XYZ file of C-alpha atoms in Angstrom:
697
model
C 13.018 -17.151 27.241
C 9.514 -16.034 28.179
C 8.942 -16.400 31.965
C 6.879 -19.440 32.932
C 4.352 -17.275 34.806
C 3.233 -15.877 31.399
C 2.749 -19.288 29.711
C -1.055 -19.359 30.348
C -1.415 -15.917 28.685
C 0.517 -16.929 25.567
C -1.465 -20.087 24.865
C -3.088 -20.121 21.409
C -6.723 -18.927 21.376
C -7.974 -22.345 20.249
C -7.025 -23.766 23.692
C -10.068 -21.910 25.107
C -13.228 -24.064 25.342
C -15.664 -23.574 22.472
C -13.113 -21.827 20.228
C -12.534 -24.144 17.266
C -10.273 -23.496 14.248
C -12.838 -21.287 12.410
C -13.555 -19.038 15.430
C -9.871 -18.971 16.433
C -8.962 -17.602 12.984
C -11.636 -14.879 13.278
C -10.654 -13.883 16.837
C -6.980 -13.847 15.818
C -7.841 -11.402 13.024
C -9.810 -9.288 15.525
C -7.447 -9.267 18.524
C -4.392 -11.471 17.997
C -3.305 -15.139 18.263
C -2.889 -15.514 22.055
C -5.106 -15.546 25.151
C -3.467 -12.277 26.287
C -4.669 -10.593 23.063
C -8.278 -11.336 24.062
C -7.595 -9.717 27.464
C -6.041 -6.648 25.819
C -9.059 -6.228 23.489
C -10.821 -3.654 25.667
C -14.507 -2.665 25.457
C -15.332 0.391 23.357
C -18.717 1.077 24.955
C -21.372 -0.358 27.271
C -25.093 -1.106 27.405
C -26.630 0.459 30.538
C -29.752 -1.361 31.783
C -32.349 -0.192 34.250
C -34.198 -2.716 36.417
C -37.888 -1.776 36.559
C -41.079 -3.261 38.004
C -43.676 -1.493 35.872
C -43.738 -0.643 32.147
C -44.267 3.094 31.572
C -43.853 5.361 28.505
C -40.791 7.038 30.093
C -38.845 3.762 29.655
C -39.416 3.590 25.891
C -36.190 3.266 23.778
C -34.223 2.408 26.959
C -32.536 -0.898 27.844
C -34.551 -2.468 30.677
C -34.607 -5.560 32.931
C -38.126 -6.679 33.953
C -39.959 -9.704 35.372
C -42.697 -11.002 33.093
C -45.167 -13.905 32.959
C -45.386 -15.850 29.689
C -49.067 -16.089 28.574
C -49.156 -17.545 25.048
C -46.901 -18.425 22.067
C -47.962 -17.355 18.552
C -45.704 -19.383 16.212
C -45.260 -18.130 12.650
C -45.733 -20.329 9.617
C -44.066 -17.828 7.292
C -40.468 -16.518 7.354
C -41.833 -13.047 6.669
C -43.991 -12.986 9.798
C -42.233 -12.866 13.197
C -42.821 -15.369 16.004
C -44.567 -13.543 18.869
C -45.035 -14.357 22.535
C -47.688 -12.566 24.651
C -46.577 -11.780 28.214
C -47.810 -9.818 31.204
C -45.588 -7.537 33.314
C -47.597 -6.299 36.270
C -50.808 -4.946 34.700
C -49.230 -4.180 31.298
C -49.134 -6.408 28.239
C -45.690 -7.044 26.718
C -45.019 -8.744 23.364
C -41.699 -10.519 22.737
C -40.928 -10.607 19.006
C -38.485 -12.981 17.243
C -37.663 -12.972 13.532
C -36.863 -16.491 12.237
C -37.491 -17.751 15.800
C -37.130 -21.518 16.402
C -40.267 -22.811 18.153
C -38.610 -25.692 20.062
C -35.940 -23.375 21.526
C -38.415 -20.587 22.396
C -40.874 -22.955 24.133
C -38.001 -24.318 26.263
C -36.645 -20.835 27.096
C -40.071 -19.230 27.675
C -42.595 -21.890 28.848
C -46.241 -20.741 29.024
C -47.555 -19.828 32.512
C -44.017 -19.440 33.919
C -42.156 -16.260 34.969
C -38.881 -15.116 33.464
C -36.539 -12.121 33.783
C -36.169 -10.403 30.381
C -33.755 -7.696 29.254
C -33.782 -5.694 26.029
C -34.773 -2.419 24.424
C -38.361 -1.387 25.192
C -40.330 -0.208 22.136
C -43.927 0.454 21.222
C -45.668 -1.255 18.292
C -49.366 -0.726 17.372
C -49.954 0.929 20.745
C -48.526 -1.884 22.921
C -45.154 -2.511 24.556
C -42.694 -4.753 22.721
C -39.132 -6.110 23.046
C -37.621 -7.523 19.844
C -35.066 -10.305 20.350
C -34.457 -9.906 24.109
C -30.693 -10.074 24.763
C -31.133 -12.032 28.009
C -33.783 -14.511 29.195
C -33.198 -15.812 32.752
C -35.059 -17.807 35.370
C -36.278 -15.830 38.382
C -33.361 -16.973 40.581
C -30.754 -16.061 37.899
C -31.394 -12.324 37.784
C -27.794 -11.579 38.910
C -26.546 -13.043 35.581
C -27.838 -9.978 33.722
C -25.340 -7.124 34.006
C -26.642 -3.631 34.700
C -23.638 -2.344 32.742
C -22.592 -4.725 29.975
C -19.388 -3.958 28.053
C -19.576 -3.807 24.249
C -16.532 -4.856 22.212
C -15.383 -4.034 18.691
C -16.211 -7.255 16.795
C -15.706 -8.716 13.334
C -18.101 -10.640 11.055
C -18.563 -14.164 12.421
C -17.702 -13.326 16.059
C -20.766 -12.604 18.183
C -20.745 -10.749 21.477
C -21.723 -13.986 23.227
C -18.807 -15.928 21.695
C -16.297 -13.230 22.583
C -17.593 -13.017 26.177
C -17.204 -16.799 26.568
C -13.569 -16.594 25.441
C -12.954 -13.563 27.652
C -14.375 -15.130 30.845
C -12.033 -18.119 30.422
C -9.082 -15.812 29.689
C -9.793 -13.798 32.863
C -9.721 -17.030 34.907
C -6.117 -17.578 33.738
C -4.876 -14.169 34.901
C -1.650 -14.738 36.866
C -0.451 -12.683 39.849
C 2.600 -10.793 38.530
C 5.291 -8.932 40.481
C 4.873 -5.149 40.413
C 6.922 -3.419 37.693
C 5.581 0.116 38.213
C 7.162 2.473 40.728
C 5.147 2.042 43.991
C 5.375 5.812 44.726
C 3.737 6.524 41.346
C 0.979 3.961 42.021
C 0.252 5.584 45.382
C 0.314 9.112 43.965
C -2.012 8.247 41.084
C -4.232 5.980 43.210
C -3.922 3.192 40.610
C -5.066 -0.407 41.210
C -2.724 -3.386 40.792
C -2.254 -4.700 37.213
C -4.406 -7.825 37.684
C -7.294 -5.922 39.303
C -7.078 -3.221 36.631
C -7.413 -5.748 33.796
C -10.363 -7.476 35.515
C -12.074 -4.132 36.195
C -11.565 -2.947 32.593
C -13.835 -5.810 31.433
C -16.383 -5.282 34.246
C -17.369 -1.603 34.128
C -20.078 -0.270 36.456
C -20.767 2.923 34.515
C -19.987 4.407 31.079
C -17.343 6.658 32.684
C -15.347 3.516 33.629
C -14.520 3.174 29.920
C -13.055 6.685 29.529
C -9.292 6.882 28.793
C -8.897 9.113 31.899
C -10.404 6.449 34.197
C -7.852 5.185 36.787
C -8.118 1.596 35.523
C -7.517 2.609 31.888
C -4.674 4.924 32.964
C -2.948 2.117 34.835
C -3.108 -0.277 31.855
C -2.017 2.430 29.415
C 0.952 3.281 31.626
C 2.119 -0.354 31.712
C 2.128 -0.514 27.908
C 3.886 2.862 27.546
C 6.484 1.864 30.152
C 7.274 -1.331 28.202
C 7.686 0.781 25.038
C 9.987 3.315 26.708
C 12.139 0.706 28.492
C 12.577 -1.184 25.191
C 13.611 1.974 23.316
C 15.958 3.045 26.109
C 17.659 -0.374 26.015
C 18.184 -0.012 22.241
C 19.467 3.532 22.739
C 21.950 2.415 25.420
C 23.091 -0.486 23.255
C 23.840 1.943 20.397
C 25.631 4.339 22.781
C 27.803 1.499 24.122
C 29.036 0.567 20.669
C 32.204 2.395 19.835
C 31.669 4.853 17.020
C 34.152 6.519 14.709
C 35.383 10.083 14.853
C 35.006 11.797 11.500
C 38.064 14.010 11.236
C 39.904 15.735 8.429
C 39.962 19.248 7.011
C 36.654 20.806 5.934
C 37.769 21.374 2.318
C 34.960 19.346 0.707
C 32.314 21.003 2.868
C 33.594 24.455 1.853
C 33.614 23.500 -1.861
C 30.013 22.235 -1.680
C 28.845 25.228 0.370
C 30.393 27.590 -2.209
C 28.600 25.734 -5.025
C 25.161 26.052 -3.371
C 23.022 28.834 -4.953
C 21.886 30.012 -1.484
C 23.168 30.316 2.069
C 22.028 27.812 4.660
C 19.301 29.075 6.994
C 19.940 29.469 10.717
C 17.808 26.335 11.361
C 19.838 24.290 8.838
C 23.115 25.427 10.406
C 21.815 24.597 13.879
C 20.827 21.054 12.768
C 24.217 20.626 11.060
C 26.130 21.628 14.183
C 24.251 18.911 16.155
C 25.002 16.331 13.438
C 28.679 17.319 13.234
C 28.975 17.120 17.039
C 27.751 13.496 16.815
C 30.181 12.754 13.983
C 33.118 14.201 15.976
C 32.283 12.120 19.071
C 33.387 8.566 19.900
C 29.765 7.348 19.944
C 27.718 6.233 16.976
C 25.210 8.749 15.681
C 21.551 7.740 15.667
C 19.708 10.963 14.870
C 16.330 11.903 13.416
C 16.248 15.043 11.255
C 12.716 16.433 11.115
C 11.878 19.221 8.728
C 8.709 20.305 7.001
C 8.362 19.841 3.231
C 10.863 22.169 1.532
C 12.785 23.105 4.678
C 16.114 22.068 3.127
C 16.902 18.665 4.662
C 18.716 17.464 1.520
C 21.312 20.274 1.768
C 21.983 19.299 5.399
C 22.291 15.619 4.390
C 24.730 16.600 1.631
C 26.998 18.400 4.124
C 26.950 15.374 6.438
C 27.920 13.119 3.503
C 30.788 15.493 2.625
C 32.002 15.356 6.247
C 31.970 11.540 6.068
C 33.808 11.330 2.712
C 36.542 13.810 3.626
C 37.358 11.495 6.564
C 38.036 8.701 4.069
C 34.731 6.775 4.446
C 31.772 6.191 2.092
C 28.278 7.587 2.510
C 24.941 6.033 1.483
C 21.545 7.678 1.098
C 18.405 5.510 0.979
C 15.004 6.644 -0.303
C 11.736 4.639 -0.107
C 11.119 4.685 -3.887
C 13.186 4.711 -7.065
C 11.645 8.019 -8.182
C 12.863 9.658 -4.971
C 16.295 8.043 -5.184
C 16.693 9.431 -8.727
C 15.519 12.859 -7.563
C 18.060 12.876 -4.733
C 20.898 12.024 -7.080
C 19.794 14.702 -9.571
C 19.594 17.362 -6.867
C 22.972 16.601 -5.231
C 25.051 15.603 -8.314
C 26.038 19.161 -9.437
C 27.480 19.880 -5.967
C 29.142 16.461 -5.664
C 30.718 17.007 -9.104
C 31.950 20.456 -7.999
C 33.800 18.751 -5.158
C 35.265 16.124 -7.516
C 33.529 13.149 -5.872
C 32.009 10.040 -7.465
C 28.314 9.323 -6.884
C 26.273 6.344 -8.161
C 22.651 5.139 -8.135
C 21.851 1.597 -6.979
C 18.264 0.309 -7.249
C 16.650 -3.095 -7.622
C 16.209 -2.458 -11.336
C 19.967 -2.559 -12.015
C 20.745 -6.130 -13.124
C 23.466 -8.307 -14.628
C 26.918 -7.051 -15.595
C 26.116 -3.382 -14.944
C 25.167 -4.262 -11.361
C 28.263 -6.434 -10.890
C 30.513 -3.646 -12.170
C 28.913 -1.093 -9.830
C 29.166 -3.439 -6.813
C 32.877 -3.881 -7.562
C 33.369 -0.082 -7.675
C 31.553 0.247 -4.318
C 33.610 -2.579 -2.772
C 36.946 -1.082 -3.831
C 36.004 2.414 -2.611
C 35.935 4.182 -6.006
C 32.361 5.357 -5.379
C 32.245 7.884 -2.537
C 28.468 8.367 -2.229
C 25.860 5.741 -3.132
C 22.204 6.758 -3.490
C 19.467 4.138 -3.815
C 16.509 2.209 -2.455
C 16.443 -0.838 -0.093
C 18.852 -2.396 -2.619
C 21.674 -0.516 -0.821
C 21.490 -2.949 2.096
C 21.066 -6.290 0.325
C 23.477 -9.072 1.297
C 25.580 -8.906 -1.891
C 26.295 -5.158 -1.484
C 29.671 -4.913 0.239
C 31.103 -1.487 1.022
C 34.785 -0.620 1.150
C 34.141 1.403 4.323
C 30.592 2.645 4.961
C 30.673 5.426 7.549
C 27.296 7.185 7.261
C 23.855 5.922 6.208
C 21.127 8.505 5.576
C 17.550 7.221 5.360
C 14.873 9.421 3.836
C 11.210 9.168 4.910
C 12.049 7.318 8.087
C 8.466 6.396 9.090
C 8.614 3.515 6.606
C 11.405 1.782 8.523
C 11.202 0.543 12.116
C 13.726 0.187 14.959
C 15.069 -3.175 13.758
C 15.719 -1.941 10.212
C 17.663 0.968 11.734
C 19.815 -1.438 13.714
C 20.418 -3.815 10.794
C 21.964 -0.961 8.787
C 24.814 -0.708 11.286
C 25.909 -4.200 10.209
C 27.066 -2.848 6.818
C 29.964 -0.925 8.372
C 33.390 -2.117 9.441
C 33.465 -2.933 13.176
C 37.221 -2.146 13.316
C 36.441 1.413 12.103
C 33.504 1.980 14.477
C 30.502 0.908 12.372
C 27.980 3.201 10.710
C 26.498 6.513 11.834
C 22.796 6.747 11.024
C 20.893 9.911 10.139
C 17.217 9.506 9.322
C 15.100 12.247 7.725
C 11.386 12.793 7.499
C 9.272 15.506 5.914
C 6.277 14.303 7.928
C 6.221 16.431 11.076
C 5.704 13.956 13.886
C 3.910 15.032 17.066
C 6.136 14.861 20.123
C 4.128 12.018 21.675
C 4.512 9.848 18.570
C 8.177 10.798 18.194
C 8.773 9.540 21.748
C 7.118 6.174 21.111
C 8.631 5.530 17.678
C 11.985 7.288 17.910
C 12.737 7.342 21.624
C 16.023 5.579 20.834
C 17.164 8.544 18.718
C 18.361 12.119 19.164
C 16.199 14.625 17.282
C 17.111 17.720 15.242
C 14.397 19.957 13.822
C 14.640 22.371 10.888
C 11.861 24.699 11.935
C 12.016 27.358 9.205
C 11.635 27.387 5.440
C 14.302 28.726 3.056
C 14.061 32.488 2.324
C 11.855 33.454 -0.599
C 9.392 30.564 -0.121
C 5.915 32.103 -0.356
C 2.955 30.715 1.618
C 0.538 28.473 -0.298
C -3.026 29.831 -0.506
C -5.517 27.166 0.601
C -9.206 27.195 -0.356
C -12.067 24.733 0.125
C -14.359 24.263 -2.899
C -17.582 22.244 -3.208
C -17.261 19.401 -5.752
C -20.330 20.833 -7.521
C -18.009 23.558 -8.924
C -15.622 21.023 -10.476
C -16.325 22.021 -14.119
C -15.684 25.725 -13.401
C -12.440 24.860 -11.646
C -11.214 22.564 -14.439
C -11.920 25.225 -17.090
C -10.149 27.946 -15.085
C -6.846 26.019 -15.146
C -6.200 27.203 -18.721
C -4.866 30.529 -17.353
C -2.226 28.752 -15.273
C -1.182 26.553 -18.202
C -0.849 29.624 -20.456
C 1.683 31.018 -17.944
C 3.764 27.813 -18.117
C 2.707 26.631 -14.664
C 1.931 23.000 -13.809
C -0.868 21.362 -11.880
C -1.242 18.281 -9.669
C -4.730 16.769 -9.479
C -4.972 14.154 -6.723
C -7.706 11.488 -6.441
C -8.114 9.038 -3.563
C -8.814 5.847 -5.588
C -7.567 4.241 -8.797
C -10.728 2.612 -10.150
C -14.400 3.534 -9.800
C -15.742 1.815 -6.711
C -19.310 0.480 -6.783
C -19.515 0.757 -3.010
C -18.336 4.343 -2.623
C -18.771 6.661 -5.550
C -15.300 8.231 -5.507
C -13.666 9.979 -8.426
C -11.179 7.528 -9.894
C -7.837 8.736 -11.196
C -8.454 7.102 -14.585
C -11.843 8.791 -15.030
C -10.475 12.177 -13.994
C -7.538 11.730 -16.394
C -9.934 11.139 -19.313
C -12.097 14.119 -18.311
C -9.135 16.531 -18.116
C -7.531 15.121 -21.262
C -10.684 16.015 -23.199
C -10.288 19.621 -21.975
C -6.506 19.788 -22.483
C -5.629 17.081 -25.041
C -2.041 15.808 -24.859
C -1.210 17.883 -21.778
C -2.391 15.440 -19.088
C -0.408 12.595 -17.473
C -1.521 9.851 -15.083
C 0.321 8.108 -12.262
C -1.101 5.659 -9.696
C -0.052 2.819 -7.429
C -1.085 -0.016 -9.742
C 1.228 1.079 -12.570
C 4.591 -0.647 -13.098
C 7.602 1.210 -11.691
C 8.997 2.214 -15.103
C 5.562 3.489 -16.267
C 5.321 5.572 -13.081
C 8.820 6.947 -13.543
C 8.095 7.868 -17.183
C 4.857 9.690 -16.225
C 6.646 11.621 -13.453
C 9.561 12.460 -15.773
C 7.190 13.776 -18.477
C 5.535 16.056 -15.917
C 8.894 17.216 -14.585
C 10.151 18.053 -18.079
C 6.910 19.795 -19.080
C 5.863 17.223 -21.709
C 2.629 17.048 -19.702
C 1.336 20.047 -17.734
C -1.316 18.399 -15.536
C -0.548 15.256 -13.543
C -3.531 13.246 -12.315
C -2.321 11.068 -9.472
C -3.170 9.031 -6.428
C -1.117 9.800 -3.319
C 2.066 8.251 -4.791
C 3.212 11.867 -5.298
C 2.761 12.633 -1.594
C 6.382 11.934 -0.738
C 8.943 13.882 -2.533
C 9.107 14.527 -6.244
C 10.250 18.089 -6.826
C 8.771 20.088 -9.727
C 9.521 23.818 -9.257
C 6.956 24.838 -11.935
C 4.086 23.105 -10.067
C 1.905 25.828 -8.514
C -1.558 24.284 -8.148
C -2.552 21.255 -6.061
C -6.159 20.097 -6.506
C -7.204 17.428 -3.969
C -10.480 15.696 -4.732
C -12.514 14.295 -1.816
C -10.161 16.153 0.519
C -12.498 15.250 3.392
C -11.252 11.642 3.085
C -7.580 12.496 3.629
C -5.805 12.884 6.949
C -4.364 16.269 7.869
C -0.749 15.077 7.674
C -1.413 13.762 4.159
C -3.092 16.996 3.035
C -0.139 18.956 4.398
C 2.352 16.711 2.583
C 0.480 17.132 -0.700
C 0.232 20.905 -0.303
C 4.001 21.017 0.209
C 4.554 19.784 -3.350
C 3.577 23.153 -4.883
C 4.969 26.688 -4.801
C 8.568 25.461 -4.502
C 10.061 27.435 -7.401
C 9.499 30.982 -6.141
C 6.020 31.309 -7.737
C 2.980 31.532 -5.463
C 1.241 28.200 -4.942
C -2.407 27.360 -4.314
C -4.029 24.280 -2.819
C -7.697 23.646 -3.683
C -9.521 21.245 -1.372
C -12.505 19.791 -3.240
C -15.072 18.308 -0.877
C -18.460 16.607 -1.029
C -20.916 18.016 1.521
C -22.382 17.874 4.026
C -19.166 17.730 6.073
C -18.935 16.205 9.546
C -17.388 18.127 12.467
C -13.983 16.400 12.151
C -13.867 17.059 8.396
C -14.751 20.736 8.930
C -12.046 20.987 11.604
C -9.446 19.500 9.223
C -10.203 21.978 6.431
C -10.250 24.888 8.919
C -6.768 24.001 10.234
C -5.400 23.625 6.695
C -6.638 27.129 5.877
C -5.300 28.620 9.127
C -1.721 27.351 9.208
C 1.217 25.916 7.274
C 3.009 24.893 10.470
C 3.501 21.164 9.942
C 4.001 20.454 13.638
C 0.738 22.121 14.662
C -1.035 20.251 11.848
C 0.495 16.957 13.010
C -0.634 17.498 16.613
C -4.177 18.265 15.401
C -4.146 15.183 13.154
C -3.189 13.014 16.109
C -5.955 14.585 18.210
C -8.623 14.189 15.511
C -7.774 10.716 14.261
C -5.737 8.928 16.907
C -2.272 7.439 16.590
C -3.253 4.293 14.676
C -4.331 6.233 11.618
C -1.679 8.959 11.810
C 0.285 9.321 8.548
C -2.728 8.066 6.596
C -1.977 4.379 7.181
C -0.558 2.202 9.917
C 3.074 2.632 8.890
C 5.568 -0.086 9.814
C 7.806 2.195 11.856
C 5.011 3.308 14.190
C 4.177 1.159 17.225
C 0.521 0.144 17.511
C -0.796 0.349 21.072
C -3.635 -1.800 22.376
C -4.222 -0.213 25.782
C -2.729 3.276 25.466
C -4.362 6.090 23.503
C -1.677 8.674 22.708
C -4.222 11.423 22.128
C -5.275 11.057 25.813
C -2.259 9.509 27.516
C 0.583 11.774 26.353
C 1.308 12.968 29.917
C 1.709 9.343 31.026
C 4.159 8.828 28.160
C 6.439 11.559 29.518
C 6.286 9.986 32.990
C 7.075 6.545 31.500
C 10.075 7.934 29.591
C 11.527 9.613 32.683
C 10.862 6.510 34.794
C 12.500 4.183 32.218
C 15.635 6.356 31.962
C 15.979 6.907 35.701
C 15.467 3.229 36.518
C 17.955 1.984 33.907
C 20.528 4.399 35.354
C 20.222 2.537 38.692
C 19.746 -0.973 37.286
C 21.047 -1.192 33.682
C 20.958 -5.014 33.722
C 17.391 -5.308 35.147
C 18.714 -7.536 37.939
C 16.883 -6.027 40.940
C 13.459 -7.223 42.086
C 11.734 -4.464 40.103
C 14.167 -5.044 37.215
C 13.060 -8.693 37.002
C 9.414 -7.555 37.028
C 10.204 -5.135 34.155
C 11.679 -8.066 32.187
C 8.292 -9.804 32.619
C 6.570 -6.598 31.463
C 8.672 -6.570 28.251
C 7.668 -10.177 27.544
C 4.020 -9.414 28.354
C 3.895 -6.682 25.687
C 6.085 -8.701 23.280
C 8.940 -6.224 23.395
C 11.273 -8.975 24.576
C 13.643 -8.452 21.614
C 14.895 -5.403 23.562
C 16.217 -7.738 26.290
C 19.035 -8.812 24.011
C 20.329 -5.225 24.115
C 21.124 -5.552 27.824
C 24.902 -5.129 28.103
C 25.275 -8.682 29.397
C 23.623 -9.898 26.202
């Protein structure tokens, strides 16, 4: 149960005065459904105002506060002509200009022959001073109401700054005094304020520098959020460690048979990752391990060995991919080696229906199928395993912590449940790995298989598109294949981007019958057919949206053309580049861009040309774009932070991780005074589901 002290913060937004159903819906979309979400919606900038007594040219274009006397109103009889008010500030004339101004309101706010305090941006029009739509009009005795530094918030259509401020002021009044959850020694060392003062100060900056991520107030709030994240993950991790696992024993005959059937020897990095995985499988604890390896580093071979280890101990193994295309590719790539070892492997996807599905489920339930490859369908309620011992999940960033935990339920508790190995080809920066996968052990395959040549990367102006398209004929004559990636599916009227369908028609005119098309709006079987045609060489050029980013392996593909490359994130560009040059031939990646490029876009292309190190690219992507947009979209497995900025607060994350682990060593049940405060912290940041992983339940 949420502690009573937090009840005021978790009231619905519409309990704030002046926030009716329409505004509540808009603010919920902007910040979230509760009062606390308004408090955690921090300012992104500030208006700095200067209080002056005399109008001078040096104040032009600045935000000012000045006393003025209202001389005369000049109402407008036409909507096209603004309503003007002549004023006098000291010896200088000042005109206040209002478009669509309401006369009754303006005469009440600015009565003739009276003085008022005005704030706004000072401009010059026809040689005289002017302020258009002053943002504050106050009586002489209310000058303190105008802030010298006024915070500016990210807003959405329909929510004005004034409305949001009203909601915020009420929310700040409800701020409770909460017990301290952060280590007092750390607070003293960092010179941080208390939580309540920090939140109040974050909405009342005195200078622009108060809004910087490195500011003490922002650091304190970021740390609280990161601590809640790390405590939650550590509780999940401890819960998994407490559950008795199974020891995978038995002679290594199957592993030897599969290793002998492989056309290459495992690299040192693959063997190192395998030894870590096997150590987990030999132990009494359940495995929960992340296997990170760049595109083409050989994760599938490692997964295959782990599956063999599981099966030779008498259990079943399952391998889940995010899409049917990938599931089919996995089964195609591992089947020859599985067959060599005399094992049975089957594919289970959502498309399998009726009697065929029933027959396969029966085979799985009675243990005749040793390895099952598929999509989410593997873990539906009606799929019952004879004895599932190992679940391997490919492209882990699509599944969050809770999905990982729900997989364990498919195993037999009497045998020690299910070991979980998750794999990703998206190199994840260490800071993100800690926040998303802090509950897991990590293995990294840091080298590519021998013989893999580097991919040449070049940036080309879109103006040279025709030359590029015509030059592809040489590659096609040599039997090579080409990916051509576009960012959108249909022509957009708003942004003139090359659509996949238009590019398909253009290339098909140049190379009739040799061009295929695949995009996200196609049906699954149409997509599969287009990919299969490209794989088999029926088509030689595949025009695609980023659906090809994850996974499909075509050894003959040597050229990757990415249109509007300036619109893609670095991690995405790296993933796409990894799809070519996999069959021993040299690959090239051509980044088509539309100039002029901004600094960030130039930096992205420069890094792509400089390195193929996925981890360096991932770190740069995080730095350039921030965590929210990492991986191209806000993926479900990645936590979204409101107060912490991982690009700036990574050092605090390390401190939070160490603090969480050390504290839970002393107080695993969160029973001490600080432990109780940390429980409140978990509820505050809505990570309370982690509380059920406390060993007492």
